[in-house]
Short mmCIF file of C-alpha atoms and ligand atoms in Angstrom, two decimals:
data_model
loop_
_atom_site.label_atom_id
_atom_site.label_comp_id
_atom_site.label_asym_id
_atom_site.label_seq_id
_atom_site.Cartn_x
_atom_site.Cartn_y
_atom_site.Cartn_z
CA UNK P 813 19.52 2.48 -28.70
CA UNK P 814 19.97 5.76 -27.64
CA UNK P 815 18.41 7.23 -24.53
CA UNK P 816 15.34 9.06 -26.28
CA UNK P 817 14.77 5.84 -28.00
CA UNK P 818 14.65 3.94 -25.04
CA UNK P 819 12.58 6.23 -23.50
CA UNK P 820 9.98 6.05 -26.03
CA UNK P 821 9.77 2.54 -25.95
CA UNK P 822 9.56 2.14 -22.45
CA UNK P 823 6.67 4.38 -22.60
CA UNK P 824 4.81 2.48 -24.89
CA UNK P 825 5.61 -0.13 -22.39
CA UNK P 826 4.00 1.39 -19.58
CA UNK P 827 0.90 2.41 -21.49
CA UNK P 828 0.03 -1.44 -21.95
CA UNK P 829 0.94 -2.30 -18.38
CA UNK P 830 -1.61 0.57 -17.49
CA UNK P 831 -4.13 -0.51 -19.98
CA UNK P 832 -4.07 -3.93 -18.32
CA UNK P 833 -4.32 -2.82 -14.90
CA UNK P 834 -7.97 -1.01 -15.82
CA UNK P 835 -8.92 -3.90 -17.64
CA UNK P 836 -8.29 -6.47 -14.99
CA UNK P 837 -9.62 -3.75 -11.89
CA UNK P 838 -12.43 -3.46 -13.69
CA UNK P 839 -13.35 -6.09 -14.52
CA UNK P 840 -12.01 -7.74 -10.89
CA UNK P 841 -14.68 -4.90 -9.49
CA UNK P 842 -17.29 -6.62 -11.81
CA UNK P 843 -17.20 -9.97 -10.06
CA UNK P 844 -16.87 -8.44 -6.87
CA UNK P 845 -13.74 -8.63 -4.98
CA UNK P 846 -15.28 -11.51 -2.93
CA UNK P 847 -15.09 -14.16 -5.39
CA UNK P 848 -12.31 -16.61 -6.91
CA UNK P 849 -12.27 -14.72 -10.45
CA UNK P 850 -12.65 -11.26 -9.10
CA UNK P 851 -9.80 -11.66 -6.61
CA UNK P 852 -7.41 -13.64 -9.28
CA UNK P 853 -8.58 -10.81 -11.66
CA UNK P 854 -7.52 -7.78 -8.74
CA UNK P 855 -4.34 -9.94 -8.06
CA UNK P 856 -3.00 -9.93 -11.54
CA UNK P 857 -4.18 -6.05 -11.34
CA UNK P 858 -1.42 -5.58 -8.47
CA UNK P 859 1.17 -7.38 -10.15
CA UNK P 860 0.47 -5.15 -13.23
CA UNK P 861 0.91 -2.09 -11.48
CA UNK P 862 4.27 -3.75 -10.12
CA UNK P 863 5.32 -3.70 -14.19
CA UNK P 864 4.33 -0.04 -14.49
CA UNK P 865 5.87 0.94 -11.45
CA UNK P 866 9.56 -0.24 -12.68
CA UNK P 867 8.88 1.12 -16.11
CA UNK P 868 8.15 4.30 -14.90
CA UNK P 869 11.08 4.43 -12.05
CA UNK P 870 13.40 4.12 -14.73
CA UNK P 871 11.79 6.37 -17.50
CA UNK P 872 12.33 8.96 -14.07
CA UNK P 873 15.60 8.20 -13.78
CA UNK P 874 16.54 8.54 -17.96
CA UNK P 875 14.95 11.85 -17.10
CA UNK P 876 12.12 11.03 -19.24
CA UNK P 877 8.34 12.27 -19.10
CA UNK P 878 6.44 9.26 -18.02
CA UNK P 879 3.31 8.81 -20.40
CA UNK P 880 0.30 8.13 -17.85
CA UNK P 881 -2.62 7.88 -21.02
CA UNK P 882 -3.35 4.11 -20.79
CA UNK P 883 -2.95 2.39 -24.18
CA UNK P 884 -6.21 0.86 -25.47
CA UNK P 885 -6.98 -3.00 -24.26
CA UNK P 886 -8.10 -4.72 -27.00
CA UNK P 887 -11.02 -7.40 -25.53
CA UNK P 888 -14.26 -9.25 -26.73
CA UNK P 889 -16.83 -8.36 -23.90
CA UNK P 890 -19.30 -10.64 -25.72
CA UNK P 891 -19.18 -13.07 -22.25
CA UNK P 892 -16.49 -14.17 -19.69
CA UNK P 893 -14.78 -16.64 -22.08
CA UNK P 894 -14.45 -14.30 -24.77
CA UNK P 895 -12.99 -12.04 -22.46
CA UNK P 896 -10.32 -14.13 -20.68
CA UNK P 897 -9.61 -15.48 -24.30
CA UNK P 898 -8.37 -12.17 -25.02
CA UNK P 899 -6.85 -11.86 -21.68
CA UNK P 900 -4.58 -14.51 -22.57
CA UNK P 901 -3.64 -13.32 -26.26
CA UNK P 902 -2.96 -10.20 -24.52
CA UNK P 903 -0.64 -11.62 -22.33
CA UNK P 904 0.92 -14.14 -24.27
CA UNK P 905 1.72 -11.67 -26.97
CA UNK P 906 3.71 -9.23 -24.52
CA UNK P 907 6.27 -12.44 -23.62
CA UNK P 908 7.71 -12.13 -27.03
CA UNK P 909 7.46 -8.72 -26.95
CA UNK P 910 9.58 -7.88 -24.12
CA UNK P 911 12.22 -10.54 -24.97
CA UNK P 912 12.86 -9.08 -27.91
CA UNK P 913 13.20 -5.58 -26.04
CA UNK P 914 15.12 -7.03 -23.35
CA UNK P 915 17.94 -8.06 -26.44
CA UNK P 916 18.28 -4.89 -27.21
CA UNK P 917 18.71 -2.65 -24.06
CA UNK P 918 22.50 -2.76 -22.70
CA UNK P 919 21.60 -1.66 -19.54
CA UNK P 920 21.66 -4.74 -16.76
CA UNK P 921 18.82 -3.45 -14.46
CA UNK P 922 16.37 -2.19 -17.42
CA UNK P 923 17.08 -5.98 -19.45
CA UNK P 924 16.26 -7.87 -15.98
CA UNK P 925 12.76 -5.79 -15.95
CA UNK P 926 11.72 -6.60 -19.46
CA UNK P 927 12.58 -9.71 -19.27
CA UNK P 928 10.77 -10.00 -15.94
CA UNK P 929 7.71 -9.04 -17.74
CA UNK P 930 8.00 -11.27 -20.02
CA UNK P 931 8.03 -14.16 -18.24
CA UNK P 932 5.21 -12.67 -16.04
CA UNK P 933 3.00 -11.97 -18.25
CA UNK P 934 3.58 -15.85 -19.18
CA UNK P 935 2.26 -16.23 -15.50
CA UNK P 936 -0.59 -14.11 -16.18
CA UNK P 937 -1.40 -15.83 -19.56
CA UNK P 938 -1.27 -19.09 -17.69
CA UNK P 939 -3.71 -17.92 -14.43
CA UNK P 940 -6.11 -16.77 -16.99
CA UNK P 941 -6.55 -20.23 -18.93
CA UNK P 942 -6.69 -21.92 -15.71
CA UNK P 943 -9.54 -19.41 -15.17
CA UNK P 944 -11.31 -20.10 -18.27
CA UNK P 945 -11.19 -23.87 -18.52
CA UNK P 946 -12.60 -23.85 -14.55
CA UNK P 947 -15.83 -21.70 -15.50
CA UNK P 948 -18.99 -22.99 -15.47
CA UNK P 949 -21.24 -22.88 -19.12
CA UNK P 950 -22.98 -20.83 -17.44
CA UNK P 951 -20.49 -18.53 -16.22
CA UNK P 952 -18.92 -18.66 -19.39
CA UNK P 953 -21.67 -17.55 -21.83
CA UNK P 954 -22.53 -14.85 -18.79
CA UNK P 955 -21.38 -11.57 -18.37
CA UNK P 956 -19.60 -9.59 -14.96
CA UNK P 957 -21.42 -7.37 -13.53
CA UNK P 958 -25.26 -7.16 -12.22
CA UNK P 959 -27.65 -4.71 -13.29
CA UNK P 960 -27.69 -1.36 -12.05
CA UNK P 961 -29.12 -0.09 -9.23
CA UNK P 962 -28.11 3.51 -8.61
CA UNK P 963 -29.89 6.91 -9.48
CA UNK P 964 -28.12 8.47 -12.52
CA UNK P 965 -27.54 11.34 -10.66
CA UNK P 966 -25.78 9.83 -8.30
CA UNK P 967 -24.13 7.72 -10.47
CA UNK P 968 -22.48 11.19 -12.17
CA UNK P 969 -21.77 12.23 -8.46
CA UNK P 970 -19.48 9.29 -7.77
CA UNK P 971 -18.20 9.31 -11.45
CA UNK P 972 -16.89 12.57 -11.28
CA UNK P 973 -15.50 11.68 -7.26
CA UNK P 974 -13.55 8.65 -9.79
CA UNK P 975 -12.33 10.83 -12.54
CA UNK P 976 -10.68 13.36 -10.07
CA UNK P 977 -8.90 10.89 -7.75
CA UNK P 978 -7.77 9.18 -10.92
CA UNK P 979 -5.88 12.35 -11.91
CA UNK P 980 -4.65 13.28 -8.48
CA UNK P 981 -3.53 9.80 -8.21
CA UNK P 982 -1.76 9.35 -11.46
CA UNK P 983 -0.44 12.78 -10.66
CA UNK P 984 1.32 11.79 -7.72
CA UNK P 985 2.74 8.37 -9.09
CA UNK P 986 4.27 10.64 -12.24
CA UNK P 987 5.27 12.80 -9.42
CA UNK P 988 7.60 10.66 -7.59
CA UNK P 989 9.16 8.77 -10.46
CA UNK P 990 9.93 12.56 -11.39
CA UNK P 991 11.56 13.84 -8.24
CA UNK P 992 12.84 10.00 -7.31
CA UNK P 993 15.91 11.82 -6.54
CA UNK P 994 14.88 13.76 -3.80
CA UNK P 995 14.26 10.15 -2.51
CA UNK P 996 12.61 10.45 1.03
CA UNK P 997 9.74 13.34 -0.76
CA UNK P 998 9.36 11.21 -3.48
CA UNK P 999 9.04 7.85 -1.32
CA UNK P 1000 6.36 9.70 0.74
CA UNK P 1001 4.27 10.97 -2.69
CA UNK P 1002 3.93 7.79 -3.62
CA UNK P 1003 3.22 6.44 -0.17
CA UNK P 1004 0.37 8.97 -0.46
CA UNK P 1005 -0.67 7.52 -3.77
CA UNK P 1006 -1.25 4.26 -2.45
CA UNK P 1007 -3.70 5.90 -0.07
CA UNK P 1008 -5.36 7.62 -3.57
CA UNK P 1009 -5.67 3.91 -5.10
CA UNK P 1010 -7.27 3.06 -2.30
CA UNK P 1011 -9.87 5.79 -1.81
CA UNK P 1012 -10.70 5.45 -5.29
CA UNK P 1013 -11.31 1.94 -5.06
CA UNK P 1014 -14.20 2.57 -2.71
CA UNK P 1015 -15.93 4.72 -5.21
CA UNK P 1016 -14.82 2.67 -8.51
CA UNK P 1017 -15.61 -0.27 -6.73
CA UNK P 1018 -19.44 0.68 -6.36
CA UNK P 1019 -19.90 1.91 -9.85
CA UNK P 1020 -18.30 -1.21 -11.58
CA UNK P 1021 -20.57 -3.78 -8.92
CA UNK P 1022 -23.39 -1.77 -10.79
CA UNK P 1023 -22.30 -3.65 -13.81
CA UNK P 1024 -21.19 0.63 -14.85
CA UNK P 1025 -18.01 1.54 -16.29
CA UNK P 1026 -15.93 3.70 -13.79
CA UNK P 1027 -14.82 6.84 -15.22
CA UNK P 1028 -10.81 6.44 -14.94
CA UNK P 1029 -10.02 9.41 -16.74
CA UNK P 1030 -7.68 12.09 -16.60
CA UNK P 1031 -7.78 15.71 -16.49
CA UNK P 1032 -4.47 17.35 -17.75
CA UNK P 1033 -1.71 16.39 -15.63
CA UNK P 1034 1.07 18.85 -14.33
CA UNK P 1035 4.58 17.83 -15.87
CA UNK P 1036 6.38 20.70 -14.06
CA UNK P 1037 9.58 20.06 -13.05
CA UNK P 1038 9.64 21.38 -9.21
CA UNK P 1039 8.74 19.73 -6.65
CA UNK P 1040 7.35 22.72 -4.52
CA UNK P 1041 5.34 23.75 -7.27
CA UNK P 1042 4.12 20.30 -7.19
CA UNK P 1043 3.24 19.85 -3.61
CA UNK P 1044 1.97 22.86 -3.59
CA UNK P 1045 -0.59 21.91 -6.56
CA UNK P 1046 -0.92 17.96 -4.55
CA UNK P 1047 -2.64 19.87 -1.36
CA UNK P 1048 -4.61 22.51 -3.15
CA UNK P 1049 -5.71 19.09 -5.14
CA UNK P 1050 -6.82 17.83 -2.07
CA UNK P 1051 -8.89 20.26 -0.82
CA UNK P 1052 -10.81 20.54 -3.78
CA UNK P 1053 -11.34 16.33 -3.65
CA UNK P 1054 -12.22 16.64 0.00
CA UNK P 1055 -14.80 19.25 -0.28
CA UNK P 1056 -16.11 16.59 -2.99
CA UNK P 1057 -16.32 13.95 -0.80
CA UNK P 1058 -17.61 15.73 2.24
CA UNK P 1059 -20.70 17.08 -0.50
CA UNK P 1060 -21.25 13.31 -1.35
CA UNK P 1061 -22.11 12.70 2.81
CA UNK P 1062 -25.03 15.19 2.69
CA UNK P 1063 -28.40 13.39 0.81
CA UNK P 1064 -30.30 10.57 1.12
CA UNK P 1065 -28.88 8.31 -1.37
CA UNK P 1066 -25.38 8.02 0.54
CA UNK P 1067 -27.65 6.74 4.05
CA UNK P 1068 -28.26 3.63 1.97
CA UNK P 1069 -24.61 2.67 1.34
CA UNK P 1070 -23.47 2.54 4.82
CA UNK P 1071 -20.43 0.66 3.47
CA UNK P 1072 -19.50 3.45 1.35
CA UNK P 1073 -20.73 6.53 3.52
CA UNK P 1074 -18.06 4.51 6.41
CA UNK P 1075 -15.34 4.58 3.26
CA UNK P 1076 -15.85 8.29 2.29
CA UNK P 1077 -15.56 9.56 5.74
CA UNK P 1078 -12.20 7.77 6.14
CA UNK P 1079 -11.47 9.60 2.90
CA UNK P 1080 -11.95 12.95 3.96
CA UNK P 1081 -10.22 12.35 7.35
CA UNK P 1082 -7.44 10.82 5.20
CA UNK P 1083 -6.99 14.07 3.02
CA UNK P 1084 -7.06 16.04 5.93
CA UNK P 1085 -4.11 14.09 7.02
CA UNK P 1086 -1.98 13.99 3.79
CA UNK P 1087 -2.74 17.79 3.04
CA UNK P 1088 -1.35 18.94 6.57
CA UNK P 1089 1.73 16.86 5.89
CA UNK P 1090 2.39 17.90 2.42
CA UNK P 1091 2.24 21.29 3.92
CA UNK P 1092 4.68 21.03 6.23
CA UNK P 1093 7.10 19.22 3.53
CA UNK P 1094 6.75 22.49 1.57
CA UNK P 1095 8.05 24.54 4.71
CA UNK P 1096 10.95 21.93 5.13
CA UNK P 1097 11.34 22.87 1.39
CA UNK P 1098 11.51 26.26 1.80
CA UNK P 1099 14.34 25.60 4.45
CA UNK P 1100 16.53 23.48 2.70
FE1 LIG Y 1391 2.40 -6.69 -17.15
FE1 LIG Y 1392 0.18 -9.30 -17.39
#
């Protein structure tokens, strides 16, 4: 397979894993984080970003363009045991699918990882049945997700908060599988996109417990190729998300989500943080 082959598929690849990590976020967000299915749900989430993350590392390192649209996730949402039913087709497709892949790379490292999703998927496959054959009739003919409570206006406020951390956080987790090289810079962008995940859990979180789809989409992404250009971009980024945030404190709605209003402050304190360090990494840049 030659490398522009291989960098397509792997693509492809990564488009499922990130299809899979929406589906199982949101829906984790649905049952609320503080229950068996919503944590199992959020767990297999993590370990689904853990398949994108290799993907993409290597795609980096082929000198590929990481593809960060999310494939579509093909699901029943008629009730929960519809849905895990085609959680587990889902999953139990994909361990064929990356065995046969794995026969065909050469490479040692890239085999071990599709083969590595193969068999954890057949994990994941395997949680979800578990899942399904412990619900109750009456959590199986039910649906995640109570009925909403929020002003639409606010509800457009928060969605909006969603759709640009999603970009600024995919942005920085294309970003430092792109400039992986410049290892320590690209360690600490993705160190910073942890923080993103985070913050826009707070906010995705809400919507989804509203029974609400969040809005995880994606403006255009920047696929430069330098990395000052791109820090510079990642801070002006920020500012723009913080003055967002600090917009969303003023009102009355926020006053009764105290859990929230706590979460959005520690936002804007943590953007104020990662935008004075990614401007002192572009003046180390400038005197390298
Ligand atoms: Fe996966
Ligand atoms: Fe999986």
């Amino acid at each position: 397979m030659d490398n522009k082959e291989l960098i397509r598929m792997l693509n492809r690849d990564l488009a499922d894993e990130h299809a899979a990590v929406l589906r199982y976020i949101v829906h984790g967000y649905q049952e609320g984080e503080d229950t068996p299915t919503g944590a199992s749900l959020l767990s297999r989430a993590r370990e689904e970003m853990w398949h994108m993350h290799w993907l993409g590392m290597i795609i980096g390192q082929l000198g590929g363009e990481p593809d960060m649209k999310p494939a579509p996730y093909p699901f029943d949402p008629a009730n929960r045991s519809t849905m895990f039913k085609s959680y587990i087709d889902y999953e139990n497709k994909l361990i064929p699918h990356y065995k046969e892949e794995a026969g065909r790379v050469d490479d040692p490292h890239i085999k071990r990882v599709l083969e590595r999703e193969a068999w954890e998927s057949k994990v994941h496959a395997g949680k979800f049945n578990k899942i399904l054959n412990k619900l109750t009739p009456d959590e199986a003919s039910g649906k995640p997700g109570a009925g909403n409570k929020l002003p639409p206006e606010f509800i457009s406020r928060l969605q909006e908060i969603i759709k640009n951390k999603y970009t600024q956080m995919l942005q920085g987790i294309r970003n430092a599988w792109i400039f992986q090289k410049d290892a320590k810079t690209g360690w600490q962008i993705m160190d910073f996109s942890m923080t993103k995940m985070k913050q826009l859990a707070h906010v995705a979180e809400e919507v989804a417990a509203n029974g609400i789809n969040p809005m995880f989409k994606t403006d255009k992404l920047d696929l430069g190729a330098s990395l000052a250009e791109a820090l510079k971009n990642a801070a002006a980024d920020l500012e723009k998300t913080r003055v967002d945030h600090i917009a969303l404190q003023i009102g009355d709605e926020i006053k009764k989500h105290a859990g929230l209003a706590i979460n959005i402050e520690l936002t804007v304190n943590q953007e104020e943080y990662e935008e004075a360090e990614i401007k002192e990494w572009i003046e180390a840049l400038k005197s390298r």
